[in-house]
């Protein structure tokens, strides 16, 4: 079974801690990706890339 396709049902305390840590890690990964995306969108906007690419807006 894939690590991300966990079996449903009760778990023991160790597995619960492991799942919680995996959630925290995934949340941090998303936060980091959002920051990268925001920086790139800001840079593209400041550079007015749409004008160079001949888009109307």
C-alpha positions as protocol buffer text, in pm:
chain_id: "A"
residue {
  index: 1
  type: UNK
  ca { x: 0 y: 0 z: 0 }
}
residue {
  index: 2
  type: UNK
  ca { x: 126 y: 349 z: -89 }
}
residue {
  index: 3
  type: UNK
  ca { x: 246 y: 557 z: 207 }
}
residue {
  index: 4
  type: UNK
  ca { x: -14 y: 826 z: 123 }
}
residue {
  index: 5
  type: UNK
  ca { x: -299 y: 575 z: 89 }
}
residue {
  index: 6
  type: UNK
  ca { x: -346 y: 483 z: 451 }
}
residue {
  index: 7
  type: UNK
  ca { x: -593 y: 229 z: 570 }
}
residue {
  index: 8
  type: UNK
  ca { x: -897 y: 368 z: 753 }
}
residue {
  index: 9
  type: UNK
  ca { x: -973 y: 283 z: 1112 }
}
residue {
  index: 10
  type: UNK
  ca { x: -834 y: 328 z: 1459 }
}
residue {
  index: 11
  type: UNK
  ca { x: -459 y: 363 z: 1503 }
}
residue {
  index: 12
  type: UNK
  ca { x: -227 y: 342 z: 1799 }
}
residue {
  index: 13
  type: UNK
  ca { x: -62 y: 646 z: 1957 }
}
residue {
  index: 14
  type: UNK
  ca { x: 263 y: 603 z: 1763 }
}
residue {
  index: 15
  type: UNK
  ca { x: 80 y: 591 z: 1429 }
}
residue {
  index: 16
  type: UNK
  ca { x: -131 y: 891 z: 1532 }
}
residue {
  index: 17
  type: UNK
  ca { x: 186 y: 1090 z: 1604 }
}
residue {
  index: 18
  type: UNK
  ca { x: 334 y: 981 z: 1271 }
}
residue {
  index: 19
  type: UNK
  ca { x: 23 y: 1089 z: 1080 }
}
residue {
  index: 20
  type: UNK
  ca { x: 16 y: 1421 z: 1264 }
}
residue {
  index: 21
  type: UNK
  ca { x: 379 y: 1486 z: 1174 }
}
residue {
  index: 22
  type: UNK
  ca { x: 308 y: 1399 z: 811 }
}
residue {
  index: 23
  type: UNK
  ca { x: 24 y: 1652 z: 813 }
}
residue {
  index: 24
  type: UNK
  ca { x: 249 y: 1920 z: 961 }
}
residue {
  index: 25
  type: UNK
  ca { x: 513 y: 1850 z: 699 }
}
residue {
  index: 26
  type: UNK
  ca { x: 257 y: 1866 z: 417 }
}
residue {
  index: 27
  type: UNK
  ca { x: 122 y: 2197 z: 548 }
}
residue {
  index: 28
  type: UNK
  ca { x: 472 y: 2345 z: 560 }
}
residue {
  index: 29
  type: UNK
  ca { x: 535 y: 2223 z: 204 }
}
residue {
  index: 30
  type: UNK
  ca { x: 218 y: 2400 z: 88 }
}
residue {
  index: 31
  type: UNK
  ca { x: 313 y: 2720 z: 270 }
}
residue {
  index: 32
  type: UNK
  ca { x: 656 y: 2718 z: 106 }
}
residue {
  index: 33
  type: UNK
  ca { x: 502 y: 2659 z: -238 }
}
residue {
  index: 34
  type: UNK
  ca { x: 256 y: 2945 z: -187 }
}
residue {
  index: 35
  type: UNK
  ca { x: 543 y: 3179 z: -98 }
}
residue {
  index: 36
  type: UNK
  ca { x: 732 y: 3080 z: -411 }
}
residue {
  index: 37
  type: UNK
  ca { x: 421 y: 3128 z: -623 }
}
residue {
  index: 38
  type: UNK
  ca { x: 350 y: 3470 z: -472 }
}
residue {
  index: 39
  type: UNK
  ca { x: 707 y: 3585 z: -539 }
}
residue {
  index: 40
  type: UNK
  ca { x: 692 y: 3469 z: -898 }
}
residue {
  index: 41
  type: UNK
  ca { x: 354 y: 3628 z: -963 }
}
residue {
  index: 42
  type: UNK
  ca { x: 478 y: 3954 z: -809 }
}
residue {
  index: 43
  type: UNK
  ca { x: 792 y: 3947 z: -1024 }
}
residue {
  index: 44
  type: UNK
  ca { x: 591 y: 3875 z: -1339 }
}
residue {
  index: 45
  type: UNK
  ca { x: 351 y: 4158 z: -1257 }
}
residue {
  index: 46
  type: UNK
  ca { x: 629 y: 4406 z: -1184 }
}
residue {
  index: 47
  type: UNK
  ca { x: 797 y: 4310 z: -1512 }
}
residue {
  index: 48
  type: UNK
  ca { x: 464 y: 4353 z: -1695 }
}
residue {
  index: 49
  type: UNK
  ca { x: 530 y: 4028 z: -1877 }
}
residue {
  index: 50
  type: UNK
  ca { x: 193 y: 4038 z: -2052 }
}
residue {
  index: 51
  type: UNK
  ca { x: 303 y: 4341 z: -2256 }
}
residue {
  index: 52
  type: UNK
  ca { x: 618 y: 4168 z: -2382 }
}
residue {
  index: 53
  type: UNK
  ca { x: 410 y: 3862 z: -2470 }
}
residue {
  index: 54
  type: UNK
  ca { x: 155 y: 4088 z: -2643 }
}
residue {
  index: 55
  type: UNK
  ca { x: -142 y: 3997 z: -2424 }
}
residue {
  index: 56
  type: UNK
  ca { x: -399 y: 4274 z: -2371 }
}
residue {
  index: 57
  type: UNK
  ca { x: -392 y: 4231 z: -1994 }
}
